[in-house]
Amino acid sequence: LVKINVTIPLEQEKIMLGNVVASKTRTRRRKPQRASTSTATHNTSTLSAAAAAPAAAAFAPSSTMGKKVLNNNTSSNKARGKAAGNKDKVESHKITEYFQPRRSERKTGKQIEEETTVKMEEALSSGSCEDDLIVYSEEFKGRGIRAGRSYVKNELVVEYRGDMIDYETAKLREEEYGRDHSIGSYMYFFKYKNKHWCVDATKESPFKGRLVNHSALRPNLKTKVVEMGGQHHLILIAKRSIEEGEELLYDYGDRTPATVAQNPWLVNS
């Protein structure tokens, strides 16, 4: 038995090793990619890694086209690894990515205001807003009103209904009512368009706005004057969000010393 030693030059050994690796790689894919000139100058380990990479790594996915390409090797390796990991995934797209759906026309602030006004006028003329109010009675305050449903801020709650009279007529009535202590105070004075007015709701009626009690410390309603059909109306709107079952309260606003002296609850309740 004769032992023969064959010496292979170092450069030739590297080439053979590269061929072996390349041949193993070629059995994995149908169409091997020819190495570029810059790739041929890499060492054996670089050649092996490039040859072992899946064919999908040679081409960037269509979704990455047009994006900025980083020049550092670390970023390139990460990009190639990501592409190789997604080679079996099929990206799905929605048609809305290419054709934006037509949005419905948004209402302008003026349109919303007009719709709100129409709804308010219907509620006032029909009296339907009265249906959402609950009358209750207690020993100290007497009758009062609770919310039969929830309200949002600035929503119409009820109209303060009564006789709409001018200031001079109202003062004469007030003096008359003052002579009879059995008559409560149901007169609401206010100013509108530089003129003083009063809603006199002293006469008993089925309208519930006149029964809403006062609070200077925790009101959840406030008054507002609106015009409808050529006439102005005094309404109560939600000052904040109101939950169902809450007592409805607003500030009567009377701070005259004589009135407060006789009715201290006007400032401390």
mmCIF file of C-alpha atoms in Angstrom:
data_model
loop_
_atom_site.group_PDB
_atom_site.id
_atom_site.type_symbol
_atom_site.label_atom_id
_atom_site.label_comp_id
_atom_site.label_asym_id
_atom_site.label_seq_id
_atom_site.Cartn_x
_atom_site.Cartn_y
_atom_site.Cartn_z
ATOM 1 C CA LEU A 1 0.000 0.000 0.000
ATOM 2 C CA VAL A 2 1.587 3.235 -1.198
ATOM 3 C CA LYS A 3 0.578 6.575 0.395
ATOM 4 C CA ILE A 4 0.635 9.452 -2.088
ATOM 5 C CA ASN A 5 0.668 12.995 -0.881
ATOM 6 C CA VAL A 6 -0.839 15.543 -3.289
ATOM 7 C CA THR A 7 -0.187 19.169 -2.608
ATOM 8 C CA ILE A 8 -2.852 21.574 -3.810
ATOM 9 C CA PRO A 9 -1.994 25.267 -3.947
ATOM 10 C CA LEU A 10 -3.857 27.419 -1.428
ATOM 11 C CA GLU A 11 -5.647 29.566 -4.031
ATOM 12 C CA GLN A 12 -6.827 26.473 -5.908
ATOM 13 C CA GLU A 13 -8.116 24.980 -2.664
ATOM 14 C CA LYS A 14 -10.214 28.063 -2.030
ATOM 15 C CA ILE A 15 -11.650 27.883 -5.541
ATOM 16 C CA MET A 16 -12.564 24.215 -5.156
ATOM 17 C CA LEU A 17 -14.132 24.850 -1.781
ATOM 18 C CA GLY A 18 -16.155 27.645 -3.311
ATOM 19 C CA ASN A 19 -17.272 25.381 -6.145
ATOM 20 C CA VAL A 20 -18.415 22.672 -3.736
ATOM 21 C CA VAL A 21 -20.448 25.148 -1.736
ATOM 22 C CA ALA A 22 -21.846 26.684 -4.889
ATOM 23 C CA SER A 23 -22.836 23.305 -6.293
ATOM 24 C CA LYS A 24 -24.732 22.443 -3.097
ATOM 25 C CA THR A 25 -26.462 25.743 -3.269
ATOM 26 C CA ARG A 26 -27.454 25.307 -6.916
ATOM 27 C CA THR A 27 -29.304 22.061 -6.110
ATOM 28 C CA ARG A 28 -31.638 24.130 -3.888
ATOM 29 C CA ARG A 29 -32.854 26.545 -6.518
ATOM 30 C CA ARG A 30 -33.873 26.327 -10.088
ATOM 31 C CA LYS A 31 -32.209 29.425 -11.525
ATOM 32 C CA PRO A 32 -28.987 30.388 -9.760
ATOM 33 C CA GLN A 33 -28.140 34.060 -9.792
ATOM 34 C CA ARG A 34 -24.844 35.002 -11.321
ATOM 35 C CA ALA A 35 -22.620 36.764 -8.847
ATOM 36 C CA SER A 36 -21.846 40.352 -9.634
ATOM 37 C CA THR A 37 -18.295 41.636 -10.056
ATOM 38 C CA SER A 38 -18.278 43.074 -6.558
ATOM 39 C CA THR A 39 -19.500 39.772 -5.091
ATOM 40 C CA ALA A 40 -16.667 37.826 -6.755
ATOM 41 C CA THR A 41 -14.088 39.782 -4.799
ATOM 42 C CA HIS A 42 -15.512 38.628 -1.400
ATOM 43 C CA ASN A 43 -13.859 35.856 0.566
ATOM 44 C CA THR A 44 -15.160 32.269 0.800
ATOM 45 C CA SER A 45 -17.462 32.919 3.773
ATOM 46 C CA THR A 46 -19.126 35.838 1.995
ATOM 47 C CA LEU A 47 -19.574 33.767 -1.146
ATOM 48 C CA SER A 48 -21.095 30.901 0.824
ATOM 49 C CA ALA A 49 -23.574 33.147 2.602
ATOM 50 C CA ALA A 50 -24.643 34.780 -0.643
ATOM 51 C CA ALA A 51 -24.982 31.409 -2.358
ATOM 52 C CA ALA A 52 -27.001 29.943 0.501
ATOM 53 C CA ALA A 53 -29.526 32.789 0.541
ATOM 54 C CA PRO A 54 -32.917 32.010 -1.047
ATOM 55 C CA ALA A 55 -33.632 33.294 -4.505
ATOM 56 C CA ALA A 56 -36.179 35.761 -3.127
ATOM 57 C CA ALA A 57 -33.354 37.700 -1.494
ATOM 58 C CA ALA A 58 -31.965 38.669 -4.891
ATOM 59 C CA PHE A 59 -35.019 40.824 -5.571
ATOM 60 C CA ALA A 60 -36.650 43.336 -3.238
ATOM 61 C CA PRO A 61 -40.428 42.888 -2.693
ATOM 62 C CA SER A 62 -42.592 45.250 -4.676
ATOM 63 C CA SER A 63 -43.696 46.959 -1.465
ATOM 64 C CA THR A 64 -40.145 48.175 -0.811
ATOM 65 C CA MET A 65 -39.675 49.780 -4.216
ATOM 66 C CA GLY A 66 -39.240 53.518 -4.064
ATOM 67 C CA LYS A 67 -38.142 53.494 -0.407
ATOM 68 C CA LYS A 68 -34.797 54.835 0.737
ATOM 69 C CA VAL A 69 -32.075 52.128 0.725
ATOM 70 C CA LEU A 70 -29.557 52.191 3.582
ATOM 71 C CA ASN A 71 -25.899 51.752 2.601
ATOM 72 C CA ASN A 72 -24.485 50.163 5.749
ATOM 73 C CA ASN A 73 -23.979 46.393 5.745
ATOM 74 C CA THR A 74 -25.978 45.798 8.933
ATOM 75 C CA SER A 75 -29.075 47.368 7.490
ATOM 76 C CA SER A 76 -28.621 45.467 4.227
ATOM 77 C CA ASN A 77 -28.330 42.142 6.062
ATOM 78 C CA LYS A 78 -31.470 42.903 8.059
ATOM 79 C CA ALA A 79 -33.332 43.803 4.876
ATOM 80 C CA ARG A 80 -32.211 40.596 3.159
ATOM 81 C CA GLY A 81 -33.189 38.509 6.188
ATOM 82 C CA LYS A 82 -36.606 40.132 6.321
ATOM 83 C CA ALA A 83 -37.157 39.503 2.633
ATOM 84 C CA ALA A 84 -36.088 35.874 3.004
ATOM 85 C CA GLY A 85 -38.408 35.344 5.956
ATOM 86 C CA ASN A 86 -41.370 36.658 3.986
ATOM 87 C CA LYS A 87 -40.741 34.707 0.788
ATOM 88 C CA ASP A 88 -43.756 32.450 1.316
ATOM 89 C CA LYS A 89 -46.143 35.238 2.357
ATOM 90 C CA VAL A 90 -48.505 36.819 -0.124
ATOM 91 C CA GLU A 91 -49.319 40.403 0.672
ATOM 92 C CA SER A 92 -52.993 41.321 0.521
ATOM 93 C CA HIS A 93 -54.160 44.810 -0.268
ATOM 94 C CA LYS A 94 -57.490 46.548 0.062
ATOM 95 C CA ILE A 95 -58.859 48.435 -2.867
ATOM 96 C CA THR A 96 -59.160 51.466 -0.620
ATOM 97 C CA GLU A 97 -55.372 51.679 -0.630
ATOM 98 C CA TYR A 98 -55.555 52.667 -4.269
ATOM 99 C CA PHE A 99 -58.991 54.253 -4.553
ATOM 100 C CA GLN A 100 -60.111 56.281 -1.568
ATOM 101 C CA PRO A 101 -63.822 55.832 -0.780
ATOM 102 C CA ARG A 102 -65.971 58.894 -1.287
ATOM 103 C CA ARG A 103 -66.950 60.288 2.072
ATOM 104 C CA SER A 104 -70.438 61.521 2.717
ATOM 105 C CA GLU A 105 -70.785 65.282 2.714
ATOM 106 C CA ARG A 106 -70.244 66.711 6.146
ATOM 107 C CA LYS A 107 -72.792 69.139 7.513
ATOM 108 C CA THR A 108 -71.689 72.693 8.013
ATOM 109 C CA GLY A 109 -72.105 74.536 11.270
ATOM 110 C CA LYS A 110 -74.915 76.553 9.750
ATOM 111 C CA GLN A 111 -76.791 73.402 8.700
ATOM 112 C CA ILE A 112 -76.452 71.909 12.175
ATOM 113 C CA GLU A 113 -77.683 75.146 13.745
ATOM 114 C CA GLU A 114 -80.690 75.255 11.407
ATOM 115 C CA GLU A 115 -81.605 71.637 12.192
ATOM 116 C CA THR A 116 -81.282 72.306 15.919
ATOM 117 C CA THR A 117 -83.511 75.351 15.611
ATOM 118 C CA VAL A 118 -86.188 73.379 13.744
ATOM 119 C CA LYS A 119 -86.197 70.633 16.386
ATOM 120 C CA MET A 120 -86.396 73.193 19.176
ATOM 121 C CA GLU A 121 -89.297 75.002 17.548
ATOM 122 C CA GLU A 122 -91.169 71.733 17.125
ATOM 123 C CA ALA A 123 -90.584 70.826 20.778
ATOM 124 C CA LEU A 124 -91.743 74.247 21.978
ATOM 125 C CA SER A 125 -94.808 74.464 19.761
ATOM 126 C CA SER A 126 -95.957 70.923 20.534
ATOM 127 C CA GLY A 127 -94.934 70.989 24.199
ATOM 128 C CA SER A 128 -93.216 67.606 23.791
ATOM 129 C CA CYS A 129 -90.298 68.711 25.985
ATOM 130 C CA GLU A 130 -92.709 68.693 28.944
ATOM 131 C CA ASP A 131 -93.045 64.911 28.631
ATOM 132 C CA ASP A 132 -89.469 64.298 29.789
ATOM 133 C CA LEU A 133 -89.930 66.054 33.138
ATOM 134 C CA ILE A 134 -91.068 64.457 36.399
ATOM 135 C CA VAL A 135 -92.903 66.494 39.036
ATOM 136 C CA TYR A 136 -92.091 65.608 42.637
ATOM 137 C CA SER A 137 -92.893 67.135 46.009
ATOM 138 C CA GLU A 138 -91.013 67.474 49.295
ATOM 139 C CA GLU A 139 -91.765 69.127 52.612
ATOM 140 C CA PHE A 140 -89.208 71.955 52.540
ATOM 141 C CA LYS A 141 -89.171 73.033 48.874
ATOM 142 C CA GLY A 142 -92.645 71.959 47.878
ATOM 143 C CA ARG A 143 -92.889 70.914 44.240
ATOM 144 C CA GLY A 144 -89.878 70.462 42.037
ATOM 145 C CA ILE A 145 -88.770 68.858 38.780
ATOM 146 C CA ARG A 146 -86.505 65.882 38.078
ATOM 147 C CA ALA A 147 -85.071 64.881 34.723
ATOM 148 C CA GLY A 148 -86.940 61.989 33.143
ATOM 149 C CA ARG A 149 -83.993 61.318 30.824
ATOM 150 C CA SER A 150 -80.404 62.439 30.321
ATOM 151 C CA TYR A 151 -79.479 65.718 28.625
ATOM 152 C CA VAL A 152 -76.324 66.971 26.981
ATOM 153 C CA LYS A 153 -74.859 70.430 27.451
ATOM 154 C CA ASN A 154 -76.846 73.267 25.794
ATOM 155 C CA GLU A 155 -79.815 70.996 25.016
ATOM 156 C CA LEU A 156 -83.314 72.408 25.363
ATOM 157 C CA VAL A 157 -84.985 71.148 28.541
ATOM 158 C CA VAL A 158 -88.180 73.163 28.915
ATOM 159 C CA GLU A 159 -89.733 76.576 28.303
ATOM 160 C CA TYR A 160 -90.543 78.897 31.155
ATOM 161 C CA ARG A 161 -94.119 79.524 30.095
ATOM 162 C CA GLY A 162 -96.422 82.253 31.289
ATOM 163 C CA ASP A 163 -97.599 85.700 30.293
ATOM 164 C CA MET A 164 -94.897 87.636 28.416
ATOM 165 C CA ILE A 165 -95.375 91.201 29.636
ATOM 166 C CA ASP A 166 -93.376 94.430 29.665
ATOM 167 C CA TYR A 167 -91.566 95.725 32.717
ATOM 168 C CA GLU A 168 -94.116 98.368 33.737
ATOM 169 C CA THR A 169 -97.009 95.897 33.697
ATOM 170 C CA ALA A 170 -94.924 93.364 35.598
ATOM 171 C CA LYS A 171 -94.136 95.779 38.435
ATOM 172 C CA LEU A 172 -97.829 96.545 38.916
ATOM 173 C CA ARG A 173 -98.635 92.831 39.114
ATOM 174 C CA GLU A 174 -95.777 92.263 41.522
ATOM 175 C CA GLU A 175 -97.213 94.845 43.907
ATOM 176 C CA GLU A 176 -100.609 93.174 43.685
ATOM 177 C CA TYR A 177 -99.179 89.732 44.389
ATOM 178 C CA GLY A 178 -97.220 91.145 47.319
ATOM 179 C CA ARG A 179 -100.443 91.900 49.169
ATOM 180 C CA ASP A 180 -101.348 88.214 49.203
ATOM 181 C CA HIS A 181 -98.749 86.079 50.997
ATOM 182 C CA SER A 182 -100.345 82.869 49.785
ATOM 183 C CA ILE A 183 -99.119 83.639 46.281
ATOM 184 C CA GLY A 184 -95.643 82.402 45.489
ATOM 185 C CA SER A 185 -93.060 84.124 43.327
ATOM 186 C CA TYR A 186 -93.260 82.934 39.736
ATOM 187 C CA MET A 187 -92.220 86.099 37.919
ATOM 188 C CA TYR A 188 -89.014 86.062 35.885
ATOM 189 C CA PHE A 189 -87.573 89.430 34.868
ATOM 190 C CA PHE A 190 -85.030 89.664 32.057
ATOM 191 C CA LYS A 191 -83.637 92.025 29.448
ATOM 192 C CA TYR A 192 -83.839 91.372 25.735
ATOM 193 C CA LYS A 193 -82.805 93.716 22.903
ATOM 194 C CA ASN A 194 -82.316 96.610 25.312
ATOM 195 C CA LYS A 195 -85.791 96.237 26.761
ATOM 196 C CA HIS A 196 -86.914 94.784 30.081
ATOM 197 C CA TRP A 197 -89.449 91.980 30.014
ATOM 198 C CA CYS A 198 -91.073 89.566 32.431
ATOM 199 C CA VAL A 199 -92.617 86.115 32.172
ATOM 200 C CA ASP A 200 -95.389 85.923 34.721
ATOM 201 C CA ALA A 201 -96.048 82.255 35.484
ATOM 202 C CA THR A 202 -97.896 82.942 38.738
ATOM 203 C CA LYS A 203 -101.175 81.527 37.488
ATOM 204 C CA GLU A 204 -101.440 77.785 38.040
ATOM 205 C CA SER A 205 -100.929 75.859 34.800
ATOM 206 C CA PRO A 206 -99.830 72.432 33.566
ATOM 207 C CA PHE A 207 -96.513 73.843 32.332
ATOM 208 C CA LYS A 208 -93.609 72.412 34.324
ATOM 209 C CA GLY A 209 -90.970 75.061 33.734
ATOM 210 C CA ARG A 210 -92.504 77.234 36.445
ATOM 211 C CA LEU A 211 -91.851 74.478 39.010
ATOM 212 C CA VAL A 212 -88.087 74.249 38.515
ATOM 213 C CA ASN A 213 -86.406 75.251 41.772
ATOM 214 C CA HIS A 214 -83.535 77.651 42.420
ATOM 215 C CA SER A 215 -79.884 77.066 43.198
ATOM 216 C CA ALA A 216 -77.100 79.624 43.204
ATOM 217 C CA LEU A 217 -74.424 77.057 44.139
ATOM 218 C CA ARG A 218 -75.175 74.032 41.952
ATOM 219 C CA PRO A 219 -77.444 74.940 39.015
ATOM 220 C CA ASN A 220 -77.586 72.531 36.077
ATOM 221 C CA LEU A 221 -79.811 74.744 33.903
ATOM 222 C CA LYS A 222 -79.503 78.266 32.564
ATOM 223 C CA THR A 223 -81.950 80.625 30.862
ATOM 224 C CA LYS A 224 -81.809 81.719 27.241
ATOM 225 C CA VAL A 225 -84.058 83.876 25.047
ATOM 226 C CA VAL A 226 -84.951 82.598 21.571
ATOM 227 C CA GLU A 227 -87.202 83.963 18.835
ATOM 228 C CA MET A 228 -89.861 81.844 17.178
ATOM 229 C CA GLY A 229 -92.710 82.927 14.942
ATOM 230 C CA GLY A 230 -91.912 86.580 15.489
ATOM 231 C CA GLN A 231 -92.069 86.246 19.278
ATOM 232 C CA HIS A 232 -89.380 85.683 21.884
ATOM 233 C CA HIS A 233 -89.456 82.848 24.405
ATOM 234 C CA LEU A 234 -87.603 82.237 27.656
ATOM 235 C CA ILE A 235 -86.247 78.702 27.730
ATOM 236 C CA LEU A 236 -84.152 76.618 30.113
ATOM 237 C CA ILE A 237 -81.231 74.707 28.610
ATOM 238 C CA ALA A 238 -78.746 72.282 30.120
ATOM 239 C CA LYS A 239 -75.740 74.068 31.612
ATOM 240 C CA ARG A 240 -73.843 70.760 31.667
ATOM 241 C CA SER A 241 -74.554 67.089 31.084
ATOM 242 C CA ILE A 242 -77.527 65.997 33.199
ATOM 243 C CA GLU A 243 -78.223 62.440 34.274
ATOM 244 C CA GLU A 244 -81.669 60.892 34.448
ATOM 245 C CA GLY A 245 -83.250 61.412 37.870
ATOM 246 C CA GLU A 246 -81.305 64.592 38.738
ATOM 247 C CA GLU A 247 -83.216 67.494 40.220
ATOM 248 C CA LEU A 248 -83.378 70.363 37.741
ATOM 249 C CA LEU A 249 -82.182 73.688 39.153
ATOM 250 C CA TYR A 250 -81.309 77.140 37.870
ATOM 251 C CA ASP A 251 -80.238 80.441 39.384
ATOM 252 C CA TYR A 252 -83.130 82.864 39.686
ATOM 253 C CA GLY A 253 -80.586 85.664 39.587
ATOM 254 C CA ASP A 254 -82.286 88.007 42.033
ATOM 255 C CA ARG A 255 -79.609 89.645 44.217
ATOM 256 C CA THR A 256 -81.392 92.810 45.349
ATOM 257 C CA PRO A 257 -80.674 93.450 49.059
ATOM 258 C CA ALA A 258 -84.323 93.650 50.103
ATOM 259 C CA THR A 259 -85.214 90.380 48.361
ATOM 260 C CA VAL A 260 -82.158 88.554 49.679
ATOM 261 C CA ALA A 261 -82.889 89.795 53.221
ATOM 262 C CA GLN A 262 -86.323 88.155 53.073
ATOM 263 C CA ASN A 263 -85.113 85.115 51.095
ATOM 264 C CA PRO A 264 -81.544 84.194 52.137
ATOM 265 C CA TRP A 265 -81.840 80.913 50.205
ATOM 266 C CA LEU A 266 -81.326 82.921 47.021
ATOM 267 C CA VAL A 267 -77.584 83.075 47.749
ATOM 268 C CA ASN A 268 -76.833 80.109 50.040
ATOM 269 C CA SER A 269 -78.672 77.229 48.353
#
